[in-house]
XYZ file of C-alpha atoms in Angstrom:
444
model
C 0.000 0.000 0.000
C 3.075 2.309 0.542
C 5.804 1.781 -1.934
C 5.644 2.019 -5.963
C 2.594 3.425 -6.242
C 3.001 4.421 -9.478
C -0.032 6.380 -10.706
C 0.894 9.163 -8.874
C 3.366 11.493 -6.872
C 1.559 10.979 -3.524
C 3.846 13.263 -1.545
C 2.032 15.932 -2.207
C -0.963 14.754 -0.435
C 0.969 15.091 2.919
C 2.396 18.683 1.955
C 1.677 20.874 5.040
C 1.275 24.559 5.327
C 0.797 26.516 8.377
C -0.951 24.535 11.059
C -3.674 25.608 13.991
C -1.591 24.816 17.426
C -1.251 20.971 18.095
C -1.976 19.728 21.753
C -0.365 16.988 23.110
C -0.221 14.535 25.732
C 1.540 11.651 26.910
C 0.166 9.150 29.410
C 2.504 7.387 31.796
C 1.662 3.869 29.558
C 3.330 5.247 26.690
C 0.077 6.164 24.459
C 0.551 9.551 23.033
C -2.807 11.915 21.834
C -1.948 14.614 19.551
C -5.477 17.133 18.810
C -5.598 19.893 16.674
C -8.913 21.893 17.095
C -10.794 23.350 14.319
C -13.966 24.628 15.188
C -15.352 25.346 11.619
C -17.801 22.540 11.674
C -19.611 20.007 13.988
C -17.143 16.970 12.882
C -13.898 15.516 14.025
C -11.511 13.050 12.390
C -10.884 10.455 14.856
C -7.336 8.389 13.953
C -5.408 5.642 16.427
C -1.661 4.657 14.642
C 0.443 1.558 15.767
C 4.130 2.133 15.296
C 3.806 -1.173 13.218
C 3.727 -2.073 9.836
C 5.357 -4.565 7.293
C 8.726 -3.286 8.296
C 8.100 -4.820 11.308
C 7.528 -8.292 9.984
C 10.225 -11.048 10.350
C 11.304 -13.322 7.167
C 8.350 -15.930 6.562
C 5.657 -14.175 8.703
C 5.100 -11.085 6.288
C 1.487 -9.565 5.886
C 0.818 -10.085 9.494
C 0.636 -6.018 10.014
C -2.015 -6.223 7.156
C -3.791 -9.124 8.174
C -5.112 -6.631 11.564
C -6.509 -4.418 9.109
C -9.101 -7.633 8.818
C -8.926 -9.082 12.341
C -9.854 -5.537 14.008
C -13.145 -5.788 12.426
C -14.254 -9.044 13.852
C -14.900 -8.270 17.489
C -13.876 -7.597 20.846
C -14.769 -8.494 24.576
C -18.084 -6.007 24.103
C -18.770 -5.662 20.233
C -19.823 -8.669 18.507
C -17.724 -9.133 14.765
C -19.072 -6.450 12.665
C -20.724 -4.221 15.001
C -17.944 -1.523 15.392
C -19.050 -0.157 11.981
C -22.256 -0.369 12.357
C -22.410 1.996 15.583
C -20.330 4.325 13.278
C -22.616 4.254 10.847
C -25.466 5.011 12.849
C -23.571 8.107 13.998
C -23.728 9.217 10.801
C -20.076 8.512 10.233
C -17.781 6.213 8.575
C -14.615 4.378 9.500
C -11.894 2.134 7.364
C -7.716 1.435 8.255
C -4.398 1.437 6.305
C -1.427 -0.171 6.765
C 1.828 0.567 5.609
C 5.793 -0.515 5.499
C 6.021 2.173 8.928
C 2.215 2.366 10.737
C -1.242 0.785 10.739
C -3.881 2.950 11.422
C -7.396 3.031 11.947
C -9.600 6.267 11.509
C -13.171 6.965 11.733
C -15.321 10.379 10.413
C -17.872 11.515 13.036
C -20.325 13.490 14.176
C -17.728 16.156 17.289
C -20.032 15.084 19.947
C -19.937 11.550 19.278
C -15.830 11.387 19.819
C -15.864 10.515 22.760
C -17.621 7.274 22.267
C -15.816 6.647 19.474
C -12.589 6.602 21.502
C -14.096 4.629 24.720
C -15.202 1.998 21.581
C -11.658 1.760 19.988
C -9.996 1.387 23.529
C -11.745 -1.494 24.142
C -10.977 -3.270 20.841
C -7.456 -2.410 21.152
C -7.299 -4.233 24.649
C -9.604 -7.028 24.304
C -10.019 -8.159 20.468
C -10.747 -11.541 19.896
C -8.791 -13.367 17.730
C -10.492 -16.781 17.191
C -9.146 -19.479 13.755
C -12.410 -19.643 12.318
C -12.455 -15.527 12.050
C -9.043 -15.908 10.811
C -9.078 -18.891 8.845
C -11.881 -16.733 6.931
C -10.044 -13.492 6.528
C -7.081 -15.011 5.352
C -8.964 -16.223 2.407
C -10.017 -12.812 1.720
C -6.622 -11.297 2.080
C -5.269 -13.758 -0.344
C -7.535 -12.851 -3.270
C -6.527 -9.329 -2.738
C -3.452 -10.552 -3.412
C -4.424 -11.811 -6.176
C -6.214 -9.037 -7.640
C -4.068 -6.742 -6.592
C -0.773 -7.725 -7.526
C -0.912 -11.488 -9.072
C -3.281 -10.490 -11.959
C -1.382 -6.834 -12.549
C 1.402 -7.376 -14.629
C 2.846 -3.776 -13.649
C 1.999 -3.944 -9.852
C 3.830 -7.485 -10.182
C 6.751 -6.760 -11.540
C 7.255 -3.232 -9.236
C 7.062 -5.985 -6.245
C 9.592 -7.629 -8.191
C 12.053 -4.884 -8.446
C 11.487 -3.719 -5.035
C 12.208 -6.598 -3.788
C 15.651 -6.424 -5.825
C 16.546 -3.174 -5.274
C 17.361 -3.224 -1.361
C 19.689 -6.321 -0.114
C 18.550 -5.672 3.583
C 16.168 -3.176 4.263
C 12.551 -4.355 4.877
C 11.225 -2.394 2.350
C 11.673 -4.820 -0.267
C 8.622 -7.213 1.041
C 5.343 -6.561 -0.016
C 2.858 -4.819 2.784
C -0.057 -7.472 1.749
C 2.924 -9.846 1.959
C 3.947 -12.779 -0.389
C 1.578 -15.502 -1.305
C 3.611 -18.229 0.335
C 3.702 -16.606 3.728
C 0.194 -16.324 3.423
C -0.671 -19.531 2.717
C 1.544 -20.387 5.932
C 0.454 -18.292 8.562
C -1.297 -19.454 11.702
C -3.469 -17.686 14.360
C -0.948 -18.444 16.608
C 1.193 -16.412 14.447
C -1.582 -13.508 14.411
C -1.890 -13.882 18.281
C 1.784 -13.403 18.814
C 2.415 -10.169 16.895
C -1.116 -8.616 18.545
C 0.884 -9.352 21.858
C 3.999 -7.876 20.281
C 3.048 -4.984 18.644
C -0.364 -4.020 19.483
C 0.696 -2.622 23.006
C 0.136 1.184 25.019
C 3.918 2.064 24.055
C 2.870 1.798 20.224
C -0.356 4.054 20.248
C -0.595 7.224 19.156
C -4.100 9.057 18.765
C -4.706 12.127 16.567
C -7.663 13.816 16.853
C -8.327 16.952 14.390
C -11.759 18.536 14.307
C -14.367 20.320 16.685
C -12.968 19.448 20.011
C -11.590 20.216 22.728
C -8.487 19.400 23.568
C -9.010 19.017 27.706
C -12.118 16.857 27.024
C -10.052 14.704 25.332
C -7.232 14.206 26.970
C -9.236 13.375 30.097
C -11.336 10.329 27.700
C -8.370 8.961 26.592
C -6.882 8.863 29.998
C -9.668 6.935 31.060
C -9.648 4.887 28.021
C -5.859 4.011 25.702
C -4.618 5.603 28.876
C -5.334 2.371 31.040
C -3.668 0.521 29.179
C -1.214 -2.081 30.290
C 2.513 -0.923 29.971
C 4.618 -2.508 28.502
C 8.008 -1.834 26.894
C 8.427 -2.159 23.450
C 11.689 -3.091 21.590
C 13.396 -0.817 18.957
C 12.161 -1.720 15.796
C 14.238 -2.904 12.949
C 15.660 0.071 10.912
C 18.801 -1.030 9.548
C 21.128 1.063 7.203
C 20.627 -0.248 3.128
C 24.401 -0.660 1.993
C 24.890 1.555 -1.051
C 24.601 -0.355 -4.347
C 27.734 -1.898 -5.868
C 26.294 -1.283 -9.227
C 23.283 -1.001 -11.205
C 21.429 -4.167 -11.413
C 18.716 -5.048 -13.846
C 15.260 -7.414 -13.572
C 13.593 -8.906 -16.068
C 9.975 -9.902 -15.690
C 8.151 -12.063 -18.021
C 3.745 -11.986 -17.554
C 1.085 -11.920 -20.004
C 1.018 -8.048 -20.666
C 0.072 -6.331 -23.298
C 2.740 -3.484 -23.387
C 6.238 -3.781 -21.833
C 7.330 -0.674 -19.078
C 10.727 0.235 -17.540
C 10.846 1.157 -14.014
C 13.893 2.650 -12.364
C 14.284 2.021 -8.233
C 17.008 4.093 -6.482
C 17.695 4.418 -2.673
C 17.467 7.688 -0.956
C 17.192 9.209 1.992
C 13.945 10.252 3.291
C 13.287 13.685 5.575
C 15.343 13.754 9.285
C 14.823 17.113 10.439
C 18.145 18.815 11.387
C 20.426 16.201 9.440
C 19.108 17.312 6.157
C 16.346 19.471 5.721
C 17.996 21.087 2.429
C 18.698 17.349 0.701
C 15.265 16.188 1.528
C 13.428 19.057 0.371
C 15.445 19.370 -2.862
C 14.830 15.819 -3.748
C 10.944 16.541 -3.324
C 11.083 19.600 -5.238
C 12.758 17.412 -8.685
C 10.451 14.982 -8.016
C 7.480 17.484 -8.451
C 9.648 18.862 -11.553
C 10.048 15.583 -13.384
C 6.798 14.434 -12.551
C 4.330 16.605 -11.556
C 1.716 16.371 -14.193
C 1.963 16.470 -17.765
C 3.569 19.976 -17.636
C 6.825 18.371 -15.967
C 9.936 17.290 -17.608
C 9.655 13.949 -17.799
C 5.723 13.983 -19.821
C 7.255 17.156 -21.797
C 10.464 15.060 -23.236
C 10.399 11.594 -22.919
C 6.557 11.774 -24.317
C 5.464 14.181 -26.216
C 9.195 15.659 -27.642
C 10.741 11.917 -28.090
C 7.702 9.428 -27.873
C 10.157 7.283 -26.360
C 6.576 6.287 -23.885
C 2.972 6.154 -23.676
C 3.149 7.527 -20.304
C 5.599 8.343 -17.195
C 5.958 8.902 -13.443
C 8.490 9.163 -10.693
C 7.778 9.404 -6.899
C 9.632 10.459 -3.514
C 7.990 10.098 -0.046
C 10.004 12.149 2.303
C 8.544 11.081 5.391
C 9.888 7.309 6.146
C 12.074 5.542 8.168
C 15.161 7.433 6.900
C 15.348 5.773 3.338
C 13.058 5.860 0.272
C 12.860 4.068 -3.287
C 12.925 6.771 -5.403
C 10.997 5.814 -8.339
C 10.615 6.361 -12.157
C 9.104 4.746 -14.403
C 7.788 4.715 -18.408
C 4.688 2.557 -19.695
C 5.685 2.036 -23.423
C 3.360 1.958 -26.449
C 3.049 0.467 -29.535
C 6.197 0.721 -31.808
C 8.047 1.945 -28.525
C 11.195 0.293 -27.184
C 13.213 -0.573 -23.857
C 16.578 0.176 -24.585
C 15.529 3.989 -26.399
C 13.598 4.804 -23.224
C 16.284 3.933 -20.629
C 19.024 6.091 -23.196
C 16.002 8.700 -23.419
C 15.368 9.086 -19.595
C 19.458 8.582 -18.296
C 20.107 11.502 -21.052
C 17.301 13.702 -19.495
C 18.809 12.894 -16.087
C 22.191 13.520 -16.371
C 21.460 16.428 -18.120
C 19.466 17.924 -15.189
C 22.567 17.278 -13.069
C 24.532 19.289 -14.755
C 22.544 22.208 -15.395
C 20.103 24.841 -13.410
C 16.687 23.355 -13.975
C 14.279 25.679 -16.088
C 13.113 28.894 -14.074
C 9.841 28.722 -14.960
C 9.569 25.022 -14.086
C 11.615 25.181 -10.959
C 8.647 28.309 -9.355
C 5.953 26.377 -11.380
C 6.960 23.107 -8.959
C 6.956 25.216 -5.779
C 3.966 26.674 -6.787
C 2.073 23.244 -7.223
C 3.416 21.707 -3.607
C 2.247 25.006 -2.103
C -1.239 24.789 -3.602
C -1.194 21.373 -2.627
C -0.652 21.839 0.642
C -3.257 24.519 0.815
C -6.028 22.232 -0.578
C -4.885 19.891 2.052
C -6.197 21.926 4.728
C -9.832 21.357 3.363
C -9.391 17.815 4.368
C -9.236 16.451 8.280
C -8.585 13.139 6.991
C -5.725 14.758 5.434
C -4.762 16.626 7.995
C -4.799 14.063 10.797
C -3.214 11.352 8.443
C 0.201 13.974 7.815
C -0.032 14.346 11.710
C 0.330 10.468 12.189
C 2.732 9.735 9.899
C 5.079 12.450 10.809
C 4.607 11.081 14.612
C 4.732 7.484 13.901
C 8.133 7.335 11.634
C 9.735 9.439 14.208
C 10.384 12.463 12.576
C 7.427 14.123 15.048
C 4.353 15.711 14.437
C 5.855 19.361 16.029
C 7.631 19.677 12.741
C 4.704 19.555 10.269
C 4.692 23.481 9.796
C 8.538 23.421 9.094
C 8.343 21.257 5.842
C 6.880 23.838 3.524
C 9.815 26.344 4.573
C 12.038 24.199 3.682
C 10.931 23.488 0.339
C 10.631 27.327 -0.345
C 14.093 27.547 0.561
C 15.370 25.347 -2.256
C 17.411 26.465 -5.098
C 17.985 26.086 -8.425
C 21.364 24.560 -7.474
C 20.288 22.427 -4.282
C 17.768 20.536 -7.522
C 20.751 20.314 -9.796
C 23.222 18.945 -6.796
C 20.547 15.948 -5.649
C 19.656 14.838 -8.775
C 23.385 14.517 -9.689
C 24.507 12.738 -6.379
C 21.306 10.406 -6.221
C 19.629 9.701 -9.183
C 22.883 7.965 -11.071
C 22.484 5.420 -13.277
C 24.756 3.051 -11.312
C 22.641 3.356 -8.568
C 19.988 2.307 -9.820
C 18.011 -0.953 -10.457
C 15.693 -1.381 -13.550
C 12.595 -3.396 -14.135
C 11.706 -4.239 -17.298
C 8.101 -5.800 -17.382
C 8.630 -8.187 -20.757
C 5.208 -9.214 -22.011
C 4.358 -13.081 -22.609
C 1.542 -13.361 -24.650
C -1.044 -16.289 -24.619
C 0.910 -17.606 -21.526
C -1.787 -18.613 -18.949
C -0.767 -17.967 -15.352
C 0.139 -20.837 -13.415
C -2.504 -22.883 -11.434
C -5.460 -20.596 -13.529
């Protein structure tokens, strides 16, 4: 759900700009609430986060972050499988989860008067979910057809799993969130049961709250409710340091397609405030040059000056774990070839590393994260979700108004300088999705 998402340049959804003042708390359990009050209308956006996700998963147990996305649904010491939503429904509201290579989290639209209900409700399904086989024996099932439909039956979302997967020799971002089929098909509930006593613990809970509230009201609920909460210490989770590549390396992936596409994966570092603000920033401002829309560079050249593709993308997400997969990618047409488009785009590149990127296009791309970010503000799902992340991968929520300055500090030569130390061509790994025609898949 996090990485290669190709359709898009999803940083932008989390672009900030300036913030009403966030209220926190921390309760002596280790659950954190973080509320930002906006009194503009009747509603809050209610949103708990677990400092879990697929990173978190050991070799031959992946998926099991994803597979509570399912299991939180199907009832707890005092609401019967199902019943959670229903109650939120009747409130008028709605409610859904995400998971991630960094968080899980669950979030719920409501009616302001009804949040703190909605909080005493989640509390209890934190602490006392059941987790019975024949709920999980079901899900699993479910989860596994996603799978399917997802990622089995996509050519291109298979073989960006495929080149993730090859790109990093150690870092955890190279398994799929959903996870792979054949841990799947393995897992146990007394796998599922393990990792909720792991993971799903008071140290690991953070709850945002953004809407028509206030802040005192809450903070006294959720002391009564996440705040009881057994303690427990957690361990440090696994964030080891990717070795730099040795060379570029290459995948080739072979699926019933119609249309072959290249896809370029290269590591970088993500956003630690105070280590580099100026890198991180700079590397989200090319991004948004090369691929924001089909005004940027790479739609400009590589598609409509050289129809070397059908269509392109790249994508940065500056708030992880301290590295990112930078990401480019072309989907080729008819007539259109591998080996032009990776001379095409490396050209274009190197190019860009060498010289001042184009005025207009360098204010145009500030411009567009600005408005973004502006937009954003119209959204308390939005808001709430940048709020998590930033808490939950550590870089911490008290920086969200700082992000935008730094990106209207870059300059022409901080774009040049990243894209020339980063995006190298020996750095990289490519994925070449090679269609097989009138191949059916295997076990169809």
């Amino acid at each position: 759900m996090r990485k290669l998402l190709w359709i898009t340049v999803f940083f932008l959804s989390f672009a900030t700009t300036a913030q009403a003042e966030l209220q926190q708390a921390s309760f002596n359990n280790g659950v954190k609430l973080i509320v930002e009050e906006d009194h503009s209308a009747p509603v809050a956006m209610v949103q708990v986060w677990l400092k879990v996700g697929g990173r978190d998963e050991v070799p031959g147990k992946t998926g099991l972050a994803h597979v509570f996305e399912h299991m939180m649904f199907k009832g707890s010491k005092k609401l019967a499988a199902g019943e959670y939503s229903k109650i939120i429904s009747a409130m008028g509201g709605n409610d859904n989860a995400f998971t991630s290579t960094d968080y899980t989290a669950y979030f719920e639209t409501v009616p302001a008067a009804e949040v703190n209900r909605v909080l005493k409700m989640e509390a209890e399904r934190f602490a006392n979910l059941k987790l019975r086989d024949k709920d999980f024996q079901s899900e699993i099932k479910v989860i596994m057809e996603e799978r399917r439909m997802r990622t089995e039956d996509d050519a291109n979302s298979r073989m960006f799993e495929e080149l993730s997967a090859a790109s990093l020799r150690l870092h955890p971002y190279r398994n799929p969130v959903i996870g792979w089929m054949q841990d799947l098909q393995a897992l146990t509930i007394d796998d599922v049961r393990a990792f909720y006593n792991k993971h799903y613990v008071s140290a690991n809970v953070t709850v945002v709250v953004v809407g028509d509230v206030d802040f005192k009201q809450v903070k006294k609920v959720v002391g009564k409710t996440f705040g009881k909460m057994k303690k427990r210490a957690v361990e440090p989770r696994f964030n080891p340091t990717e070795p730099e590549p040795l060379g570029a390396k290459r995948v080739i992936v072979e699926l019933p397609a119609q249309l072959p596409m290249v896809a370029f994966t290269l590591p970088v570092p993500s956003w630690v405030p105070g280590q580099n603000d100026k890198e991180a920033a700079a590397l989200a401002l090319a991004t948004e040059i090369l691929a924001g829309g089909k005004s940027a560079v790479l739609h400009q050249v590589l598609v409509n000056e050289q129809r070397s593709a059908a269509g392109v993308g790249a994508g940065y997400d500056p708030f992880t774990m301290g590295l990112d997969l930078w990401y480019a990618y072309g989907a080729l047409g008819i007539g259109q070839n591998v080996a032009t488009f990776e001379t095409n785009f490396w050209a274009l590149i190197s190019d860009m590393g060498k010289h001042l990127p184009n005025a207009r296009r360098f204010a145009a791309a500030k411009r567009s994260l600005i408005a973004n970010a502006v937009f954003a503000q119209d959204s308390l799902y939005l808001r709430a979700k940048h709020i998590g992340i930033l808490e939950t991968v550590g870089i911490g929520a008290a920086q969200q108004d700082k992000w935008l300055d730094l990106i209207r500090a870059v300059k022409p030569e901080d774009v040049r300088d990243v894209i020339a130390r980063w995006l190298k061509p020996n750095r990289a790994t490519t994925g070449i999705l090679q269609p097989k025609h009138n191949v059916a898949r295997k076990g169809a």
